[in-house]
XYZ file of C-alpha atoms in Angstrom:
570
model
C 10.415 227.957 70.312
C 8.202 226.210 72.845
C 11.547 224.680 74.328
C 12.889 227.705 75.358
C 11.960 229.121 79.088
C 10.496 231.958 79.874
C 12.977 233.034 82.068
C 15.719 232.214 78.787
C 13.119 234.684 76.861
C 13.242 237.096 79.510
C 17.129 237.397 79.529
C 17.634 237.487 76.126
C 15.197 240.491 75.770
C 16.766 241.954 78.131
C 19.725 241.582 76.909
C 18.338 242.806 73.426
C 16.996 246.078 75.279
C 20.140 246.846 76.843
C 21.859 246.582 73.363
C 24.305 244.349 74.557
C 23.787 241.324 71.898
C 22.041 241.740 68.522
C 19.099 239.363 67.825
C 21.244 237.467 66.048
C 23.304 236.590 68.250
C 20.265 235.741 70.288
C 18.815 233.066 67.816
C 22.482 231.628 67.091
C 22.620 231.252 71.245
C 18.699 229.997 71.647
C 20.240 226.816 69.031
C 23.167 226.185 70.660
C 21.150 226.065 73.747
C 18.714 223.408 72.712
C 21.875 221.329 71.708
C 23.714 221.932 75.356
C 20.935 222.164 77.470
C 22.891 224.866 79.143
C 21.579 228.348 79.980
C 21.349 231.093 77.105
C 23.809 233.385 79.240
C 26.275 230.453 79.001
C 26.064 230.197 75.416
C 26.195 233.982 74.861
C 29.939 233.958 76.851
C 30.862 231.099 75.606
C 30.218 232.681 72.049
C 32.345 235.357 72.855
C 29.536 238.116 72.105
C 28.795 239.083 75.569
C 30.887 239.675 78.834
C 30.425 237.661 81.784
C 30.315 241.018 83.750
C 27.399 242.507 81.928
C 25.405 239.109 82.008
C 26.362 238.791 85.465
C 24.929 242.943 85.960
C 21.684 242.074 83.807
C 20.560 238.827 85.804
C 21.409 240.724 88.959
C 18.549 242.768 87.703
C 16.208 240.377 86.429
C 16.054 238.613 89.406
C 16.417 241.362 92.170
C 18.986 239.426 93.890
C 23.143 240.889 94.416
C 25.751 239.628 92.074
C 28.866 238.516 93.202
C 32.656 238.472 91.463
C 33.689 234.915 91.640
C 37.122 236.122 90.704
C 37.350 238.483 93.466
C 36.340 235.549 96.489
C 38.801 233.390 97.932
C 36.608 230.468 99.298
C 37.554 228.496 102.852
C 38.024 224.487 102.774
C 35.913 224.618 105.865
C 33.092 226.093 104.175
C 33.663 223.948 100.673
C 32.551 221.133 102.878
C 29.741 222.646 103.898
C 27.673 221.708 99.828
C 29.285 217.898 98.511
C 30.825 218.261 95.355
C 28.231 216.317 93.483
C 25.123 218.551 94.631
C 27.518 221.996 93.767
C 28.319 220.561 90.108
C 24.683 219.089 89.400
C 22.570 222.218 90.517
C 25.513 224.593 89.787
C 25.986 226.016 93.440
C 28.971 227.377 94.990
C 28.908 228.499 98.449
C 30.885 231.343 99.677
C 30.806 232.179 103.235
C 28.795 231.530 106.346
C 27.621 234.178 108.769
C 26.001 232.473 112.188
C 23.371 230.258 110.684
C 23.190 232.043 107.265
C 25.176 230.614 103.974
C 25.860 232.717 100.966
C 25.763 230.734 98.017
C 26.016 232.110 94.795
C 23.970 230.703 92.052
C 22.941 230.717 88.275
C 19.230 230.601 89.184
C 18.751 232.033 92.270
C 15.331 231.798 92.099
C 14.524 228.430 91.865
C 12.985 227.911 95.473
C 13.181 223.896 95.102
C 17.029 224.027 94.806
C 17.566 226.248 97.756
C 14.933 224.184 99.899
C 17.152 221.445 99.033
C 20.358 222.999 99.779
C 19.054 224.170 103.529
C 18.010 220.365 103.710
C 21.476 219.160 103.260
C 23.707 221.965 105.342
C 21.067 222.683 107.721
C 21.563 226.273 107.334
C 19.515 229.017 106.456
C 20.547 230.100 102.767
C 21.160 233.369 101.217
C 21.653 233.111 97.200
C 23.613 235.844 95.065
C 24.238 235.509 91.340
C 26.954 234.286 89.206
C 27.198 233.890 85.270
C 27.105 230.385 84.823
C 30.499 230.152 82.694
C 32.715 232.146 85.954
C 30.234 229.856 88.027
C 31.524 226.770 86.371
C 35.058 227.224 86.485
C 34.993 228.446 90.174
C 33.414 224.836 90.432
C 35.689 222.987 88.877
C 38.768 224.911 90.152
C 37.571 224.239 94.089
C 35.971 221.009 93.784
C 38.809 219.478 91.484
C 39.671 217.220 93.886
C 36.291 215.808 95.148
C 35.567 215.388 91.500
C 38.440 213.096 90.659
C 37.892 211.295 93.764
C 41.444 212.243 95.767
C 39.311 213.874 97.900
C 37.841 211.306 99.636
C 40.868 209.444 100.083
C 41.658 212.056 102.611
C 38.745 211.730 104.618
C 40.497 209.799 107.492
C 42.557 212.601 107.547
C 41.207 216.050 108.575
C 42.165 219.433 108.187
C 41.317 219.729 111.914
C 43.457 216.931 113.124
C 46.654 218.452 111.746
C 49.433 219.768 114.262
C 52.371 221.434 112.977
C 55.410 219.340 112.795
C 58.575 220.175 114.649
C 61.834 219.422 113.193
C 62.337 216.787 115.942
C 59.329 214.909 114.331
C 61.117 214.284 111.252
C 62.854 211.516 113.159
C 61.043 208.549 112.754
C 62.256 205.087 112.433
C 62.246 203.107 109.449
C 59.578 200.318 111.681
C 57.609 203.239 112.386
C 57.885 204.600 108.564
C 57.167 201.274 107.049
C 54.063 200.820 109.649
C 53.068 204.030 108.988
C 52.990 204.235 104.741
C 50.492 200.729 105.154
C 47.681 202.577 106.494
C 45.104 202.913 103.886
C 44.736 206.558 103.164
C 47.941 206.419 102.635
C 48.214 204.016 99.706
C 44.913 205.355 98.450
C 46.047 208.363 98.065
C 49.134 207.384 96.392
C 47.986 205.434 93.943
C 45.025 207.788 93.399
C 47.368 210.488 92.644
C 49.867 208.600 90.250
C 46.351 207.044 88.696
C 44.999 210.827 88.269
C 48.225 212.163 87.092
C 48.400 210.095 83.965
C 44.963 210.551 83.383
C 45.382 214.110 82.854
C 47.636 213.838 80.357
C 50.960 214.991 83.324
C 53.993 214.943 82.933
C 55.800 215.558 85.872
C 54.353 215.041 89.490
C 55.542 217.363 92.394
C 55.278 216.434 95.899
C 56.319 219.255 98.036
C 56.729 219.640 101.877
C 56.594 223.153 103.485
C 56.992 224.317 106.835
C 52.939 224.385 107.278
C 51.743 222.338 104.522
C 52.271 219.921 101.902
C 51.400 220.539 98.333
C 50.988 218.028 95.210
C 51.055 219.584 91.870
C 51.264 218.458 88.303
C 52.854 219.772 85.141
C 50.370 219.558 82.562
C 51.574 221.346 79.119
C 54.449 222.885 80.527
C 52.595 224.524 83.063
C 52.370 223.514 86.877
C 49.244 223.365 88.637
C 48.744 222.588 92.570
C 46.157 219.717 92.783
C 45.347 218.998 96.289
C 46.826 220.201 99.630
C 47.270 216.729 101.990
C 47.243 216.878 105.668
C 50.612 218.244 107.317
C 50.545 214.760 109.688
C 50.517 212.352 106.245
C 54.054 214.486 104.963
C 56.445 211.647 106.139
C 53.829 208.681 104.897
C 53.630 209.897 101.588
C 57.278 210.222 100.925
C 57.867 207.279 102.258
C 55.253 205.270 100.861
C 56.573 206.797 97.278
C 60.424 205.795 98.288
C 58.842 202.278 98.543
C 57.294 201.804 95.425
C 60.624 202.653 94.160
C 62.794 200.921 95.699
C 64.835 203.555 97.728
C 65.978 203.745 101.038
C 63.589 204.732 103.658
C 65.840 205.568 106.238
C 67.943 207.656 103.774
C 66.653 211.496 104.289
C 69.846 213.305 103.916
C 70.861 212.657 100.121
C 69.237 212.511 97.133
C 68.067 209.779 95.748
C 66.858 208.252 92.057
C 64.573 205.283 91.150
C 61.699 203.907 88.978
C 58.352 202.576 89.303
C 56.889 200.595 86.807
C 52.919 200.547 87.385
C 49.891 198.537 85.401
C 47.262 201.530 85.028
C 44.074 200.128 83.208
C 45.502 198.391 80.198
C 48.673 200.737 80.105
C 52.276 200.120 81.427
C 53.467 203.518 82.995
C 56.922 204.130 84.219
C 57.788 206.910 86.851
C 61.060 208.199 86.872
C 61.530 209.422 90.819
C 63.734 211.676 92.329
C 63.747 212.599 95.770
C 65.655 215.711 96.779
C 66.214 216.634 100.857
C 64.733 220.389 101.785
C 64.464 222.651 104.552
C 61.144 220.904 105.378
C 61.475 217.236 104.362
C 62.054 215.234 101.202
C 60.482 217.106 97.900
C 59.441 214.304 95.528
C 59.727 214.609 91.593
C 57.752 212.052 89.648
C 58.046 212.282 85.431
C 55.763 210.340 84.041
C 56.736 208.112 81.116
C 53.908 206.952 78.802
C 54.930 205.230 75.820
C 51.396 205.146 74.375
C 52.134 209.081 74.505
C 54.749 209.159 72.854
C 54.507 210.480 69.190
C 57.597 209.437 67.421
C 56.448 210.289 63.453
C 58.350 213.670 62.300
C 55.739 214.476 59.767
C 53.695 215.375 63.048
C 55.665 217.558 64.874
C 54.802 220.315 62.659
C 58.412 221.478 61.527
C 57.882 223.700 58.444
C 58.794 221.999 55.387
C 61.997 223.036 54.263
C 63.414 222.420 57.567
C 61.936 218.827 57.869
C 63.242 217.611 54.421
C 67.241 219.106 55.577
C 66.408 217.057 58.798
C 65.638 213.827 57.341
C 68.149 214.605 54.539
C 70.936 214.762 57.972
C 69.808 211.626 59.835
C 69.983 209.480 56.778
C 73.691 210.330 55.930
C 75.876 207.377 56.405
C 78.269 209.318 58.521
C 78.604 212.943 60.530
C 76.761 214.627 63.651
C 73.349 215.979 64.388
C 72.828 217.819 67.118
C 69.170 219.078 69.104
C 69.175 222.119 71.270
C 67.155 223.291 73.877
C 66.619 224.090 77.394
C 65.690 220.640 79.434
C 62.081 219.692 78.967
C 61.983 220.599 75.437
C 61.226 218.012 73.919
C 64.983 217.054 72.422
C 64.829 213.073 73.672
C 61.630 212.850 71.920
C 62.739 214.476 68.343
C 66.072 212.350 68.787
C 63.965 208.899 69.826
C 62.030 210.317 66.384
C 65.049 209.976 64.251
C 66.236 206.558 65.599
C 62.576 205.403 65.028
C 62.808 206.736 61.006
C 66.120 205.062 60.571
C 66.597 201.778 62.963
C 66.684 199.432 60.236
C 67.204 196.046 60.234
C 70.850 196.652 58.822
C 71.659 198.860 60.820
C 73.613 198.479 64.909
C 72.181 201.637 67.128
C 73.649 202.200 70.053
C 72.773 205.071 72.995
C 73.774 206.264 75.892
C 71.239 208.181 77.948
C 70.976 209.305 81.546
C 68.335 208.301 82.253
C 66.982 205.964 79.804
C 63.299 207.483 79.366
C 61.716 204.676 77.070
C 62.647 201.186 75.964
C 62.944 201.351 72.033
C 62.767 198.064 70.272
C 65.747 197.088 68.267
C 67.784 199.736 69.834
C 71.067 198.925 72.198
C 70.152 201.237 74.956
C 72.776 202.065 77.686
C 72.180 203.501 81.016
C 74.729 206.230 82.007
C 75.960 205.714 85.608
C 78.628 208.598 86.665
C 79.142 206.905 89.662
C 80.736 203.494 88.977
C 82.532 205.549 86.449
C 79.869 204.576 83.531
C 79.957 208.311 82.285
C 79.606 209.139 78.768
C 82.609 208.910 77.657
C 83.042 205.884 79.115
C 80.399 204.886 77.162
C 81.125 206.174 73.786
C 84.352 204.083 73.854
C 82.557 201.068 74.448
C 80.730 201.438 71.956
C 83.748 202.141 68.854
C 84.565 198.888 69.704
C 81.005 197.013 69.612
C 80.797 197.789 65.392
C 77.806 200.676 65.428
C 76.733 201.963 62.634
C 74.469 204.690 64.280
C 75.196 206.571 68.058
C 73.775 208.716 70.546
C 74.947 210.319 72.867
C 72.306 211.482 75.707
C 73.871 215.199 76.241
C 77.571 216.055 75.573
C 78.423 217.750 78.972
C 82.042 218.261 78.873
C 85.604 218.093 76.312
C 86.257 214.629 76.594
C 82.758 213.531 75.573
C 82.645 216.273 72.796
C 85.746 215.099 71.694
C 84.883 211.305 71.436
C 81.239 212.294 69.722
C 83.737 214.282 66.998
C 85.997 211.682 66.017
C 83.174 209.180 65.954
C 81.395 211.010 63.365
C 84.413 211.990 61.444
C 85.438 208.160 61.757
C 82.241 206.841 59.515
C 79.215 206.640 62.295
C 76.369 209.132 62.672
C 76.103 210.385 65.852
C 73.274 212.038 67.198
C 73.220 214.040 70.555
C 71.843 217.150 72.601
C 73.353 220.588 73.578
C 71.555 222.788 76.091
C 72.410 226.409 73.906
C 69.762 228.633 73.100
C 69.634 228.737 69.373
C 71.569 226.278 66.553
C 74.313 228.818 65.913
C 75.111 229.252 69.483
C 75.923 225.695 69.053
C 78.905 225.626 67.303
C 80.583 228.586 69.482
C 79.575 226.271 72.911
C 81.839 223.088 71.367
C 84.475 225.446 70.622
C 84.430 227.088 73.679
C 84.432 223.542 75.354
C 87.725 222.964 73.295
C 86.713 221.022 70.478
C 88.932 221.981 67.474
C 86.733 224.776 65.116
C 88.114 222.447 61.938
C 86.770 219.512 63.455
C 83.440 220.773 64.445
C 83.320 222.067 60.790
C 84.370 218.958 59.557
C 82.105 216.352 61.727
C 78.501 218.810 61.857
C 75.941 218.684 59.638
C 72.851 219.450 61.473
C 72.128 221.788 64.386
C 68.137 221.609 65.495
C 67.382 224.576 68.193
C 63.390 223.671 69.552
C 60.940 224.916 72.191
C 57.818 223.697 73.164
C 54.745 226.180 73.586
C 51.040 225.460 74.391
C 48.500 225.122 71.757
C 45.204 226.860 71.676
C 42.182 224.843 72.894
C 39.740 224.208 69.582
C 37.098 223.726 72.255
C 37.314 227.424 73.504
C 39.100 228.829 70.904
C 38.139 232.620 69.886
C 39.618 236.390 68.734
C 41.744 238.212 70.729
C 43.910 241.054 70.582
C 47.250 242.582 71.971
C 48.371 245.594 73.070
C 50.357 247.580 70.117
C 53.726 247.980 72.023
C 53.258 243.826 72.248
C 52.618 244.172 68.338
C 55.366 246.732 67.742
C 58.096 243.679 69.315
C 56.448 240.820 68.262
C 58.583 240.340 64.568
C 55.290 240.893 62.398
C 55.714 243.629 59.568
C 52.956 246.512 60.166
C 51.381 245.976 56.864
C 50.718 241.878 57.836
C 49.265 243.603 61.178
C 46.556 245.042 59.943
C 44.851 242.047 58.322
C 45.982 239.784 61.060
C 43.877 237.874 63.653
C 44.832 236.873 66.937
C 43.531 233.648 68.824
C 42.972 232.377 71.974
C 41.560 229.579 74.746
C 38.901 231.611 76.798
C 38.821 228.296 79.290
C 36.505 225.663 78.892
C 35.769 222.130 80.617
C 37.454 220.502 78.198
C 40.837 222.539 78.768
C 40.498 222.913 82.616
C 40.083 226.394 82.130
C 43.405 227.153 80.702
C 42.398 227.934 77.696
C 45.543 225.590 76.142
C 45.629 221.853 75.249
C 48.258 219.868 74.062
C 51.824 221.794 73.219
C 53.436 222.412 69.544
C 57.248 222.473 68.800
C 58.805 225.071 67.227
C 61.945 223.988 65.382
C 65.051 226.129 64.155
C 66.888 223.932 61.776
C 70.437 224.906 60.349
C 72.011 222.564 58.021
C 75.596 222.842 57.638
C 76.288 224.360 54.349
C 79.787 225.223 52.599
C 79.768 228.976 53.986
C 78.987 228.102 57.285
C 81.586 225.512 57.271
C 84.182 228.389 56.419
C 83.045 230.771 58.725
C 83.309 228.165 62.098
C 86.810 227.582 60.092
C 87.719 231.849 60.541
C 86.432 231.600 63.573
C 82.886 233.691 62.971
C 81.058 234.750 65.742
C 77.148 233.156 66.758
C 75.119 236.336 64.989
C 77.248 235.688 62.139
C 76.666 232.358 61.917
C 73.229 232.815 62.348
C 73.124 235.924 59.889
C 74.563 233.565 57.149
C 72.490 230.648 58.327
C 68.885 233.071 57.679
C 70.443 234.541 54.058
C 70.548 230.529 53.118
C 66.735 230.133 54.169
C 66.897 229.153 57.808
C 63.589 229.729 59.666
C 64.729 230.846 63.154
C 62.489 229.680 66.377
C 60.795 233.106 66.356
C 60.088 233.183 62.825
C 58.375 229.417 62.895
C 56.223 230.896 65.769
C 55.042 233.638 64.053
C 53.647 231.355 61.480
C 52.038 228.804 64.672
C 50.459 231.987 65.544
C 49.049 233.016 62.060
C 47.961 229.026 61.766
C 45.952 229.509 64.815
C 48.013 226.899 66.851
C 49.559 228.941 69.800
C 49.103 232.299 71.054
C 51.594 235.265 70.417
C 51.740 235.557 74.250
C 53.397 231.703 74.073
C 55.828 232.953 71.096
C 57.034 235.617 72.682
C 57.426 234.132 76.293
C 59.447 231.165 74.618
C 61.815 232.732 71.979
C 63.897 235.767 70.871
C 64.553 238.036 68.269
């Protein structure tokens, strides 16, 4: 116990007194803090047996200082700069506004004397602490010093926030000279590559670079979810497009049209491609990077977590000698990757696999991969009858978009290939009633089918911050569980940790709704059945619909309801 500080002892009594935490909990925290070295108040939150609001109202009294709502402040840039991001993380300091000479700070320890004399040292201001519970205190930190800590900070340092003029539209027109003098400057192609190097560090997948009529804005898509990243300098808007267009081999010149291209970059010991698009707006060029990272790429189905009657029907469909299977989803997911999947189980050595994909996302060995190109008049189509006459055993077909691509896909598989493809419908039954509606024959989409996959991707629950929650009961009451599982049930979820950014989420799960093609569906398509018919006859033969395979994620502890519901029906 000699470890422990007084001032750890003094909180946790007075904790005790208040009857906030039980001296249980107290023990259990004074461990966990001789393992963390953080402070007991941290652990206490972090446990989930004690709010950061009444920690935050209990120092407040300990130490006789105010206590502030981090959640409540919106901090300036200007006064960010004020503490460096290494002294605010290290001594857990976050300042909040300055008054004449005077700078409010808000601190976990606003006693300790040495720490302020240091801080009035470095900003040459007098200092003024308030208190903060040290888990709000942290995430504030991270959340307005993310950029200093990765770095990308610095690499605007050439470039104030003072120096930056608002750009008339007549300032868009530079010359390509100027452009390609311009994009060689060094913060520039720091800032670039510091971006595209932080991007795939994080675990992105996408990479937005967005002009505005005041401001530029970079933001990544990290599990689904965007989230802005850093703010550059107005002046470096035409630079940074530019100096992207570059790397990928587009036209600088060209800011009226869209335009697509790829950048293949060595990170570390990695090979990352970028997929770029570049789309003109009101303001300037908005810039899409998706980030393609093969050592990401999980391509075993006994991972994705599909429940186990649906993943024996699915690899009972891909290893039939002749038919279609179809994936179905709205775009980002996930369908590419499950279809990559089942060319992975099956590409054989015996076997000629052939695709067509716009665009190609990854390079699969052994596979004949075909890039889609609408306007040379290398459409899908085009490229399915190519391919009847190149002797494949095994086809897909990227997305079938239209009749005449449908139609081609049909025959194929009703002509001795398998044929695998994507569908952007909401659930698998849906599926059937979109070809038909497209014009496909109902006996032929009877006749070629055999598989229809429906999937979504939601966010799984940090393990790092992982703890009990619950929902309101009109949530409860439309969620799909019966009442009687509801009382027994327990709810998780993320309460935002360091190692989830403060999201509370990490990683994403699929949810699969797999509907094999059995006899009686085949004869209702034939009459002509409607899409809750289908469905209705598809559940009756064991199908476990998207909502249903949530449920059990969220009884698993994998994803919250909150994801479940956002990302399917009833």
């Amino acid at each position: 116990m000699a470890s422990i500080s007084l001032g750890s002892l003094q909180i946790g009594e007075l904790l005790l007194r208040e009857g906030l935490i039980t001296r249980e909990d107290l023990d259990k925290a004074l461990e966990q803090q001789k393992v963390t070295g953080t402070r007991l108040g941290f652990a206490l939150v972090t446990n989930g047996v004690l709010s950061e609001g009444d920690l935050t109202r209990v120092l407040s009294q300990q130490y006789r200082v105010p206590a502030v709502d981090l959640t409540a402040v919106e901090i300036e840039p200007k006064i960010l700069k004020l503490v460096p991001a290494d002294f605010a993380n290290k001594h857990l300091i976050l300042p909040l506004r300055r008054v004449g000479r005077t700078l409010t700070v808000a601190m976990a320890n606003p006693t300790d004397l040495s720490v302020i004399d240091d801080l009035k040292f470095v900003t040459r201001f007098d200092v003024d602490a308030v208190v903060a519970g040290e888990f709000t205190l942290r995430k504030a930190i991270d959340k307005y010093y993310e950029i200093a800590n990765d770095g990308l900070g610095d690499l605007l340092g050439e470039w104030e926030a003072e120096d930056v003029e608002k750009v008339e539209e007549e300032e868009f027109e530079f010359s390509a000279s100027q452009l390609a003098a311009q994009v060689e400057e060094a913060p520039v192609v720091r800032l670039i590559n510091g971006v595209l190097t932080d991007a795939v560090k994080r675990g992105a997948s996408d990479i937005h670079i967005e002009p505005y009529e005041t401001e530029v804005r970079i933001r990544y898509r990290i599990d689904g979810a965007l989230r802005e990243i850093v703010k550059p300098p107005l002046r470096m808007k035409a630079a940074l497009t530019s100096r992207v267009k570059i790397l990928a081999d587009l036209n600088i010149a060209e800011r009226r049209l869209p335009q697509d291209g790829r950048i293949k970059l060595k990170i570390g010991r990695k090979v990352i491609d970028f997929r770029v698009s570049t789309l003109p707006t009101l303001f300037g060029e908005k810039i899409v990077l998706r980030i393609l990272d093969k050592g990401n790429l999980t391509l075993d189905l006994e991972k994705f977590g599909m429940a186990p009657r649906a993943e024996k029907d699915f690899l009972h469909a891909i290893s039939q000698p002749f038919g279609m299977v179809l994936v179905t989803g709205p775009t980002g997911s996930g369908k590419t990757t499950t279809l990559y999947s089942a060319l992975s189980r099956i590409n054989t050595g015996d076997t000629n696999i052939m695709t067509a994909e716009d665009p190609v996302e990854y390079n699969l060995n052994g596979i004949n991969q075909v890039l889609v190109r609408t306007e040379i008049g290398m459409t899908f189509a085009a490229a399915l009858r190519a391919f009847l006459r190149q002797d494949p055993n095994i086809i897909m077909v990227g997305e079938i978009r239209d009749l005449e691509t449908g139609g081609i896909a049909v025959k194929a598989a009703l002509t001795g290939h398998l044929v695998l493809s994507t569908l952007h419908t909401n659930d698998a039954a849906s599926t059937v009633t979109r070809m038909i509606d497209m014009g496909i024959e109902p006996f032929n989409v009877a006749s070629a089918v055999n598989l229809i996959t429906a999937q979504r991707l939601v966010r799984r629950i940090c393990n790092s911050c992982r703890v009990e929650t619950t929902y309101e009961q009109g949530i409860l009451d439309g969620s799909g569980f019966g009442s009687e599982e509801l009382r027994s049930m327990k709810f998780y979820h993320g309460e935002g940790c360091d190692a989830c950014n403060g999201t509370g989420y990490a990683g994403r799960q699929g949810l699969y709704e797999v509907m094999a093609m059995t006899a009686q569906l085949r004869l209702l398509v034939l009459q002509g059945a409607s899409t809750d018919e289908l469905k209705k006859e598809a559940v009756a033969g064991g199908m476990i619909t998207l909502r249903q395979d949530g449920l059990q994620k969220v009884r698993d502890g994998i994803t919250t309801l909150a994801e479940v519901i956002k990302e399917t029906t009833l």
